[in-house]
Amino acid sequence: AKYVFPMVPLSFRPTNPGESSPWKRLLARKSVVLEPRSTKDLSDAITEYKKLLSMPKSTGAILMGVCRGKISEGIDFSDDMCRAVVVT
C-alpha cells in the first residue's frame, strides 16, 4: 500500500481529543490513493487504485490528484473507476 493514505493530515485533525474528524470518518469507509509525485510511479498507483476497487466487499476508493497533473493526462476512467469528480 505504497500510495494509500493512512494518516490524518494536521489540518483535518479535530481540536478536541476523542472527537472524530471528517477525514477519519472518510478513511473509515474508503481507501484513499494519492497521485504520486513521480511519473514513473503513476502506473503503480493506478494499479493499486484498481486493486482496491476490485476487492470483495469493496466500498470503493478515492483517487486524489491535482488539476493538470499526471492523472488528468489521458487516462481513461471507465465503468466503476470514476463516479464523481470534485474540483476545488
PDB file of N, CA and C in Angstrom:
ATOM      1  N   ALA A   1       0.840  -1.192   0.000  1.00  0.00           N
ATOM      2  CA  ALA A   1       0.000   0.000   0.000  1.00  0.00           C
ATOM      3  C   ALA A   1       0.874   1.239   0.000  1.00  0.00           C
ATOM      4  N   LYS A   2       1.700   1.350  -0.995  1.00  0.00           N
ATOM      5  CA  LYS A   2       2.654   2.453  -1.075  1.00  0.00           C
ATOM      6  C   LYS A   2       1.974   3.805  -1.280  1.00  0.00           C
ATOM      7  N   TYR A   3       0.858   3.825  -1.989  1.00  0.00           N
ATOM      8  CA  TYR A   3       0.225   5.100  -2.323  1.00  0.00           C
ATOM      9  C   TYR A   3      -1.044   5.366  -1.533  1.00  0.00           C
ATOM     10  N   VAL A   4      -1.460   4.420  -0.701  1.00  0.00           N
ATOM     11  CA  VAL A   4      -2.666   4.612   0.094  1.00  0.00           C
ATOM     12  C   VAL A   4      -2.340   5.542   1.253  1.00  0.00           C
ATOM     13  N   PHE A   5      -3.254   6.441   1.521  1.00  0.00           N
ATOM     14  CA  PHE A   5      -3.040   7.486   2.511  1.00  0.00           C
ATOM     15  C   PHE A   5      -3.606   7.046   3.856  1.00  0.00           C
ATOM     16  N   PRO A   6      -2.769   6.596   4.797  1.00  0.00           N
ATOM     17  CA  PRO A   6      -3.288   6.021   6.041  1.00  0.00           C
ATOM     18  C   PRO A   6      -3.445   7.006   7.195  1.00  0.00           C
ATOM     19  N   MET A   7      -2.950   8.225   7.053  1.00  0.00           N
ATOM     20  CA  MET A   7      -2.943   9.113   8.209  1.00  0.00           C
ATOM     21  C   MET A   7      -3.900  10.282   8.036  1.00  0.00           C
ATOM     22  N   VAL A   8      -4.102  11.009   9.105  1.00  0.00           N
ATOM     23  CA  VAL A   8      -4.977  12.177   9.082  1.00  0.00           C
ATOM     24  C   VAL A   8      -4.092  13.423   9.021  1.00  0.00           C
ATOM     25  N   PRO A   9      -4.225  14.255   7.964  1.00  0.00           N
ATOM     26  CA  PRO A   9      -3.418  15.481   7.891  1.00  0.00           C
ATOM     27  C   PRO A   9      -3.709  16.395   9.086  1.00  0.00           C
ATOM     28  N   LEU A  10      -2.734  17.163   9.497  1.00  0.00           N
ATOM     29  CA  LEU A  10      -2.907  18.058  10.642  1.00  0.00           C
ATOM     30  C   LEU A  10      -4.106  18.975  10.481  1.00  0.00           C
ATOM     31  N   SER A  11      -4.320  19.493   9.288  1.00  0.00           N
ATOM     32  CA  SER A  11      -5.425  20.427   9.070  1.00  0.00           C
ATOM     33  C   SER A  11      -6.793  19.769   9.215  1.00  0.00           C
ATOM     34  N   PHE A  12      -6.863  18.434   9.179  1.00  0.00           N
ATOM     35  CA  PHE A  12      -8.129  17.715   9.314  1.00  0.00           C
ATOM     36  C   PHE A  12      -8.304  17.096  10.696  1.00  0.00           C
ATOM     37  N   ARG A  13      -7.358  17.297  11.580  1.00  0.00           N
ATOM     38  CA  ARG A  13      -7.454  16.692  12.917  1.00  0.00           C
ATOM     39  C   ARG A  13      -8.410  17.505  13.779  1.00  0.00           C
ATOM     40  N   PRO A  14      -9.207  16.822  14.596  1.00  0.00           N
ATOM     41  CA  PRO A  14     -10.141  17.542  15.464  1.00  0.00           C
ATOM     42  C   PRO A  14      -9.399  18.316  16.545  1.00  0.00           C
ATOM     43  N   THR A  15      -9.998  19.393  16.986  1.00  0.00           N
ATOM     44  CA  THR A  15      -9.369  20.201  18.023  1.00  0.00           C
ATOM     45  C   THR A  15      -9.591  19.616  19.411  1.00  0.00           C
ATOM     46  N   ASN A  16     -10.685  18.884  19.605  1.00  0.00           N
ATOM     47  CA  ASN A  16     -10.980  18.274  20.898  1.00  0.00           C
ATOM     48  C   ASN A  16     -10.573  16.796  20.881  1.00  0.00           C
ATOM     49  N   PRO A  17      -9.817  16.361  21.895  1.00  0.00           N
ATOM     50  CA  PRO A  17      -9.434  14.938  21.950  1.00  0.00           C
ATOM     51  C   PRO A  17     -10.674  14.040  21.996  1.00  0.00           C
ATOM     52  N   GLY A  18     -10.613  12.932  21.303  1.00  0.00           N
ATOM     53  CA  GLY A  18     -11.723  11.990  21.278  1.00  0.00           C
ATOM     54  C   GLY A  18     -12.779  12.312  20.234  1.00  0.00           C
ATOM     55  N   GLU A  19     -12.713  13.492  19.662  1.00  0.00           N
ATOM     56  CA  GLU A  19     -13.676  13.892  18.630  1.00  0.00           C
ATOM     57  C   GLU A  19     -13.260  13.294  17.292  1.00  0.00           C
ATOM     58  N   SER A  20     -14.223  12.857  16.505  1.00  0.00           N
ATOM     59  CA  SER A  20     -13.930  12.289  15.191  1.00  0.00           C
ATOM     60  C   SER A  20     -13.888  13.421  14.161  1.00  0.00           C
ATOM     61  N   SER A  21     -12.948  13.330  13.243  1.00  0.00           N
ATOM     62  CA  SER A  21     -12.846  14.349  12.200  1.00  0.00           C
ATOM     63  C   SER A  21     -13.488  13.829  10.919  1.00  0.00           C
ATOM     64  N   PRO A  22     -13.866  14.717  10.001  1.00  0.00           N
ATOM     65  CA  PRO A  22     -14.393  14.261   8.710  1.00  0.00           C
ATOM     66  C   PRO A  22     -13.398  13.347   7.985  1.00  0.00           C
ATOM     67  N   TRP A  23     -12.122  13.645   8.088  1.00  0.00           N
ATOM     68  CA  TRP A  23     -11.089  12.846   7.414  1.00  0.00           C
ATOM     69  C   TRP A  23     -11.056  11.427   7.977  1.00  0.00           C
ATOM     70  N   LYS A  24     -11.138  11.293   9.309  1.00  0.00           N
ATOM     71  CA  LYS A  24     -11.142   9.954   9.931  1.00  0.00           C
ATOM     72  C   LYS A  24     -12.380   9.177   9.522  1.00  0.00           C
ATOM     73  N   ARG A  25     -13.518   9.862   9.450  1.00  0.00           N
ATOM     74  CA  ARG A  25     -14.749   9.177   9.038  1.00  0.00           C
ATOM     75  C   ARG A  25     -14.640   8.728   7.586  1.00  0.00           C
ATOM     76  N   LEU A  26     -14.012   9.528   6.745  1.00  0.00           N
ATOM     77  CA  LEU A  26     -13.809   9.150   5.343  1.00  0.00           C
ATOM     78  C   LEU A  26     -12.897   7.938   5.247  1.00  0.00           C
ATOM     79  N   LEU A  27     -11.783   7.962   5.968  1.00  0.00           N
ATOM     80  CA  LEU A  27     -10.838   6.845   5.918  1.00  0.00           C
ATOM     81  C   LEU A  27     -11.423   5.567   6.507  1.00  0.00           C
ATOM     82  N   ALA A  28     -12.431   5.684   7.349  1.00  0.00           N
ATOM     83  CA  ALA A  28     -13.089   4.500   7.896  1.00  0.00           C
ATOM     84  C   ALA A  28     -13.945   3.814   6.837  1.00  0.00           C
ATOM     85  N   ARG A  29     -14.328   4.530   5.782  1.00  0.00           N
ATOM     86  CA  ARG A  29     -15.206   3.976   4.752  1.00  0.00           C
ATOM     87  C   ARG A  29     -14.519   3.746   3.412  1.00  0.00           C
ATOM     88  N   LYS A  30     -13.527   4.546   3.095  1.00  0.00           N
ATOM     89  CA  LYS A  30     -12.880   4.484   1.774  1.00  0.00           C
ATOM     90  C   LYS A  30     -11.362   4.462   1.919  1.00  0.00           C
ATOM     91  N   SER A  31     -10.710   3.800   0.982  1.00  0.00           N
ATOM     92  CA  SER A  31      -9.256   3.898   0.878  1.00  0.00           C
ATOM     93  C   SER A  31      -8.957   5.098  -0.008  1.00  0.00           C
ATOM     94  N   VAL A  32      -7.902   5.818   0.317  1.00  0.00           N
ATOM     95  CA  VAL A  32      -7.522   6.994  -0.454  1.00  0.00           C
ATOM     96  C   VAL A  32      -6.163   6.742  -1.072  1.00  0.00           C
ATOM     97  N   VAL A  33      -6.081   6.888  -2.396  1.00  0.00           N
ATOM     98  CA  VAL A  33      -4.828   6.732  -3.131  1.00  0.00           C
ATOM     99  C   VAL A  33      -4.432   8.111  -3.643  1.00  0.00           C
ATOM    100  N   LEU A  34      -3.197   8.496  -3.410  1.00  0.00           N
ATOM    101  CA  LEU A  34      -2.712   9.804  -3.837  1.00  0.00           C
ATOM    102  C   LEU A  34      -1.926   9.713  -5.136  1.00  0.00           C
ATOM    103  N   GLU A  35      -2.080  10.735  -5.965  1.00  0.00           N
ATOM    104  CA  GLU A  35      -1.279  10.841  -7.186  1.00  0.00           C
ATOM    105  C   GLU A  35       0.188  10.961  -6.773  1.00  0.00           C
ATOM    106  N   PRO A  36       1.062  10.099  -7.302  1.00  0.00           N
ATOM    107  CA  PRO A  36       2.476  10.172  -6.921  1.00  0.00           C
ATOM    108  C   PRO A  36       3.154  11.392  -7.536  1.00  0.00           C
ATOM    109  N   ARG A  37       4.218  11.822  -6.927  1.00  0.00           N
ATOM    110  CA  ARG A  37       4.977  12.966  -7.464  1.00  0.00           C
ATOM    111  C   ARG A  37       5.697  12.586  -8.761  1.00  0.00           C
ATOM    112  N   SER A  38       6.144  11.352  -8.832  1.00  0.00           N
ATOM    113  CA  SER A  38       6.931  10.902  -9.977  1.00  0.00           C
ATOM    114  C   SER A  38       6.044  10.224 -11.027  1.00  0.00           C
ATOM    115  N   THR A  39       6.249  10.576 -12.275  1.00  0.00           N
ATOM    116  CA  THR A  39       5.502   9.967 -13.376  1.00  0.00           C
ATOM    117  C   THR A  39       5.761   8.466 -13.447  1.00  0.00           C
ATOM    118  N   LYS A  40       6.972   8.046 -13.126  1.00  0.00           N
ATOM    119  CA  LYS A  40       7.299   6.605 -13.211  1.00  0.00           C
ATOM    120  C   LYS A  40       6.512   5.775 -12.201  1.00  0.00           C
ATOM    121  N   ASP A  41       5.997   6.401 -11.142  1.00  0.00           N
ATOM    122  CA  ASP A  41       5.214   5.687 -10.130  1.00  0.00           C
ATOM    123  C   ASP A  41       3.716   5.694 -10.416  1.00  0.00           C
ATOM    124  N   LEU A  42       3.289   6.410 -11.452  1.00  0.00           N
ATOM    125  CA  LEU A  42       1.859   6.560 -11.712  1.00  0.00           C
ATOM    126  C   LEU A  42       1.177   5.230 -12.016  1.00  0.00           C
ATOM    127  N   SER A  43       1.792   4.380 -12.822  1.00  0.00           N
ATOM    128  CA  SER A  43       1.142   3.108 -13.160  1.00  0.00           C
ATOM    129  C   SER A  43       0.951   2.236 -11.918  1.00  0.00           C
ATOM    130  N   ASP A  44       1.902   2.280 -10.973  1.00  0.00           N
ATOM    131  CA  ASP A  44       1.750   1.523  -9.727  1.00  0.00           C
ATOM    132  C   ASP A  44       0.586   2.060  -8.897  1.00  0.00           C
ATOM    133  N   ALA A  45       0.431   3.371  -8.842  1.00  0.00           N
ATOM    134  CA  ALA A  45      -0.665   3.976  -8.078  1.00  0.00           C
ATOM    135  C   ALA A  45      -2.013   3.624  -8.711  1.00  0.00           C
ATOM    136  N   ILE A  46      -2.101   3.665 -10.036  1.00  0.00           N
ATOM    137  CA  ILE A  46      -3.346   3.319 -10.731  1.00  0.00           C
ATOM    138  C   ILE A  46      -3.666   1.837 -10.506  1.00  0.00           C
ATOM    139  N   THR A  47      -2.646   0.980 -10.554  1.00  0.00           N
ATOM    140  CA  THR A  47      -2.843  -0.449 -10.298  1.00  0.00           C
ATOM    141  C   THR A  47      -3.370  -0.669  -8.886  1.00  0.00           C
ATOM    142  N   GLU A  48      -2.808   0.050  -7.924  1.00  0.00           N
ATOM    143  CA  GLU A  48      -3.260  -0.074  -6.542  1.00  0.00           C
ATOM    144  C   GLU A  48      -4.712   0.396  -6.402  1.00  0.00           C
ATOM    145  N   TYR A  49      -5.065   1.478  -7.075  1.00  0.00           N
ATOM    146  CA  TYR A  49      -6.437   2.001  -7.064  1.00  0.00           C
ATOM    147  C   TYR A  49      -7.406   0.960  -7.646  1.00  0.00           C
ATOM    148  N   LYS A  50      -7.042   0.372  -8.783  1.00  0.00           N
ATOM    149  CA  LYS A  50      -7.889  -0.652  -9.400  1.00  0.00           C
ATOM    150  C   LYS A  50      -8.040  -1.866  -8.486  1.00  0.00           C
ATOM    151  N   LYS A  51      -6.949  -2.239  -7.803  1.00  0.00           N
ATOM    152  CA  LYS A  51      -6.998  -3.377  -6.882  1.00  0.00           C
ATOM    153  C   LYS A  51      -7.971  -3.100  -5.740  1.00  0.00           C
ATOM    154  N   LEU A  52      -7.943  -1.900  -5.203  1.00  0.00           N
ATOM    155  CA  LEU A  52      -8.851  -1.541  -4.113  1.00  0.00           C
ATOM    156  C   LEU A  52     -10.308  -1.582  -4.572  1.00  0.00           C
ATOM    157  N   LEU A  53     -10.563  -1.174  -5.809  1.00  0.00           N
ATOM    158  CA  LEU A  53     -11.924  -1.183  -6.339  1.00  0.00           C
ATOM    159  C   LEU A  53     -12.439  -2.598  -6.566  1.00  0.00           C
ATOM    160  N   SER A  54     -11.547  -3.510  -6.924  1.00  0.00           N
ATOM    161  CA  SER A  54     -11.974  -4.865  -7.280  1.00  0.00           C
ATOM    162  C   SER A  54     -11.989  -5.841  -6.102  1.00  0.00           C
ATOM    163  N   MET A  55     -11.600  -5.388  -4.938  1.00  0.00           N
ATOM    164  CA  MET A  55     -11.583  -6.273  -3.770  1.00  0.00           C
ATOM    165  C   MET A  55     -13.010  -6.688  -3.402  1.00  0.00           C
ATOM    166  N   PRO A  56     -13.185  -7.935  -2.933  1.00  0.00           N
ATOM    167  CA  PRO A  56     -14.513  -8.347  -2.474  1.00  0.00           C
ATOM    168  C   PRO A  56     -14.991  -7.432  -1.346  1.00  0.00           C
ATOM    169  N   LYS A  57     -16.244  -7.096  -1.353  1.00  0.00           N
ATOM    170  CA  LYS A  57     -16.857  -6.207  -0.355  1.00  0.00           C
ATOM    171  C   LYS A  57     -16.241  -4.808  -0.347  1.00  0.00           C
ATOM    172  N   SER A  58     -15.673  -4.392  -1.478  1.00  0.00           N
ATOM    173  CA  SER A  58     -15.098  -3.055  -1.574  1.00  0.00           C
ATOM    174  C   SER A  58     -16.196  -2.003  -1.467  1.00  0.00           C
ATOM    175  N   THR A  59     -15.921  -0.964  -0.702  1.00  0.00           N
ATOM    176  CA  THR A  59     -16.845   0.165  -0.625  1.00  0.00           C
ATOM    177  C   THR A  59     -16.368   1.295  -1.526  1.00  0.00           C
ATOM    178  N   GLY A  60     -15.436   0.960  -2.406  1.00  0.00           N
ATOM    179  CA  GLY A  60     -14.897   1.959  -3.323  1.00  0.00           C
ATOM    180  C   GLY A  60     -13.589   2.528  -2.811  1.00  0.00           C
ATOM    181  N   ALA A  61     -13.062   3.466  -3.552  1.00  0.00           N
ATOM    182  CA  ALA A  61     -11.803   4.118  -3.200  1.00  0.00           C
ATOM    183  C   ALA A  61     -11.821   5.518  -3.786  1.00  0.00           C
ATOM    184  N   ILE A  62     -10.939   6.334  -3.280  1.00  0.00           N
ATOM    185  CA  ILE A  62     -10.819   7.711  -3.764  1.00  0.00           C
ATOM    186  C   ILE A  62      -9.416   7.870  -4.322  1.00  0.00           C
ATOM    187  N   LEU A  63      -9.331   8.407  -5.518  1.00  0.00           N
ATOM    188  CA  LEU A  63      -8.047   8.696  -6.147  1.00  0.00           C
ATOM    189  C   LEU A  63      -7.898  10.211  -6.184  1.00  0.00           C
ATOM    190  N   MET A  64      -6.931  10.727  -5.426  1.00  0.00           N
ATOM    191  CA  MET A  64      -6.726  12.170  -5.354  1.00  0.00           C
ATOM    192  C   MET A  64      -5.551  12.588  -6.226  1.00  0.00           C
ATOM    193  N   GLY A  65      -5.787  13.623  -6.991  1.00  0.00           N
ATOM    194  CA  GLY A  65      -4.743  14.185  -7.825  1.00  0.00           C
ATOM    195  C   GLY A  65      -4.930  15.679  -7.930  1.00  0.00           C
ATOM    196  N   VAL A  66      -4.085  16.304  -8.688  1.00  0.00           N
ATOM    197  CA  VAL A  66      -4.170  17.752  -8.872  1.00  0.00           C
ATOM    198  C   VAL A  66      -4.612  18.065 -10.298  1.00  0.00           C
ATOM    199  N   CYS A  67      -5.296  19.173 -10.458  1.00  0.00           N
ATOM    200  CA  CYS A  67      -5.682  19.613 -11.800  1.00  0.00           C
ATOM    201  C   CYS A  67      -4.424  19.835 -12.627  1.00  0.00           C
ATOM    202  N   ARG A  68      -4.470  19.385 -13.863  1.00  0.00           N
ATOM    203  CA  ARG A  68      -3.358  19.495 -14.807  1.00  0.00           C
ATOM    204  C   ARG A  68      -2.169  18.634 -14.389  1.00  0.00           C
ATOM    205  N   GLY A  69      -2.424  17.649 -13.510  1.00  0.00           N
ATOM    206  CA  GLY A  69      -1.368  16.743 -13.063  1.00  0.00           C
ATOM    207  C   GLY A  69      -1.314  15.504 -13.932  1.00  0.00           C
ATOM    208  N   LYS A  70      -0.581  14.513 -13.464  1.00  0.00           N
ATOM    209  CA  LYS A  70      -0.375  13.276 -14.234  1.00  0.00           C
ATOM    210  C   LYS A  70      -1.673  12.496 -14.431  1.00  0.00           C
ATOM    211  N   ILE A  71      -2.539  12.479 -13.421  1.00  0.00           N
ATOM    212  CA  ILE A  71      -3.779  11.709 -13.520  1.00  0.00           C
ATOM    213  C   ILE A  71      -4.711  12.292 -14.577  1.00  0.00           C
ATOM    214  N   SER A  72      -4.675  13.589 -14.779  1.00  0.00           N
ATOM    215  CA  SER A  72      -5.596  14.216 -15.723  1.00  0.00           C
ATOM    216  C   SER A  72      -5.093  14.150 -17.165  1.00  0.00           C
ATOM    217  N   GLU A  73      -3.994  13.496 -17.395  1.00  0.00           N
ATOM    218  CA  GLU A  73      -3.396  13.449 -18.733  1.00  0.00           C
ATOM    219  C   GLU A  73      -3.694  12.148 -19.465  1.00  0.00           C
ATOM    220  N   GLY A  74      -4.858  12.030 -20.058  1.00  0.00           N
ATOM    221  CA  GLY A  74      -5.151  10.943 -20.981  1.00  0.00           C
ATOM    222  C   GLY A  74      -5.422   9.575 -20.387  1.00  0.00           C
ATOM    223  N   ILE A  75      -5.766   9.490 -19.118  1.00  0.00           N
ATOM    224  CA  ILE A  75      -6.112   8.200 -18.527  1.00  0.00           C
ATOM    225  C   ILE A  75      -7.618   8.036 -18.630  1.00  0.00           C
ATOM    226  N   ASP A  76      -8.052   6.875 -19.100  1.00  0.00           N
ATOM    227  CA  ASP A  76      -9.475   6.598 -19.258  1.00  0.00           C
ATOM    228  C   ASP A  76     -10.009   5.956 -17.989  1.00  0.00           C
ATOM    229  N   PHE A  77     -10.868   6.678 -17.281  1.00  0.00           N
ATOM    230  CA  PHE A  77     -11.504   6.145 -16.078  1.00  0.00           C
ATOM    231  C   PHE A  77     -12.896   5.681 -16.455  1.00  0.00           C
ATOM    232  N   SER A  78     -12.996   4.433 -16.889  1.00  0.00           N
ATOM    233  CA  SER A  78     -14.274   3.918 -17.371  1.00  0.00           C
ATOM    234  C   SER A  78     -14.964   3.079 -16.308  1.00  0.00           C
ATOM    235  N   ASP A  79     -16.252   2.846 -16.533  1.00  0.00           N
ATOM    236  CA  ASP A  79     -17.077   1.979 -15.687  1.00  0.00           C
ATOM    237  C   ASP A  79     -17.007   2.386 -14.217  1.00  0.00           C
ATOM    238  N   ASP A  80     -16.566   1.462 -13.356  1.00  0.00           N
ATOM    239  CA  ASP A  80     -16.561   1.722 -11.912  1.00  0.00           C
ATOM    240  C   ASP A  80     -15.347   2.507 -11.439  1.00  0.00           C
ATOM    241  N   MET A  81     -14.487   2.908 -12.326  1.00  0.00           N
ATOM    242  CA  MET A  81     -13.276   3.630 -11.893  1.00  0.00           C
ATOM    243  C   MET A  81     -13.551   5.085 -11.571  1.00  0.00           C
ATOM    244  N   CYS A  82     -14.651   5.641 -12.052  1.00  0.00           N
ATOM    245  CA  CYS A  82     -14.927   7.046 -11.763  1.00  0.00           C
ATOM    246  C   CYS A  82     -16.419   7.289 -11.727  1.00  0.00           C
ATOM    247  N   ARG A  83     -16.904   7.691 -10.584  1.00  0.00           N
ATOM    248  CA  ARG A  83     -18.314   8.009 -10.414  1.00  0.00           C
ATOM    249  C   ARG A  83     -18.524   9.486 -10.162  1.00  0.00           C
ATOM    250  N   ALA A  84     -17.484  10.189  -9.767  1.00  0.00           N
ATOM    251  CA  ALA A  84     -17.598  11.617  -9.493  1.00  0.00           C
ATOM    252  C   ALA A  84     -16.237  12.275  -9.586  1.00  0.00           C
ATOM    253  N   VAL A  85     -16.246  13.562  -9.901  1.00  0.00           N
ATOM    254  CA  VAL A  85     -15.032  14.358  -9.925  1.00  0.00           C
ATOM    255  C   VAL A  85     -15.307  15.610  -9.088  1.00  0.00           C
ATOM    256  N   VAL A  86     -14.424  15.897  -8.163  1.00  0.00           N
ATOM    257  CA  VAL A  86     -14.575  17.091  -7.336  1.00  0.00           C
ATOM    258  C   VAL A  86     -13.382  17.987  -7.609  1.00  0.00           C
ATOM    259  N   VAL A  87     -13.643  19.226  -7.974  1.00  0.00           N
ATOM    260  CA  VAL A  87     -12.586  20.193  -8.231  1.00  0.00           C
ATOM    261  C   VAL A  87     -12.736  21.330  -7.235  1.00  0.00           C
ATOM    262  N   THR A  88     -11.661  21.621  -6.507  1.00  0.00           N
ATOM    263  CA  THR A  88     -11.728  22.730  -5.557  1.00  0.00           C
ATOM    264  C   THR A  88     -10.671  23.751  -5.875  1.00  0.00           C
TER     265      THR A  88
END
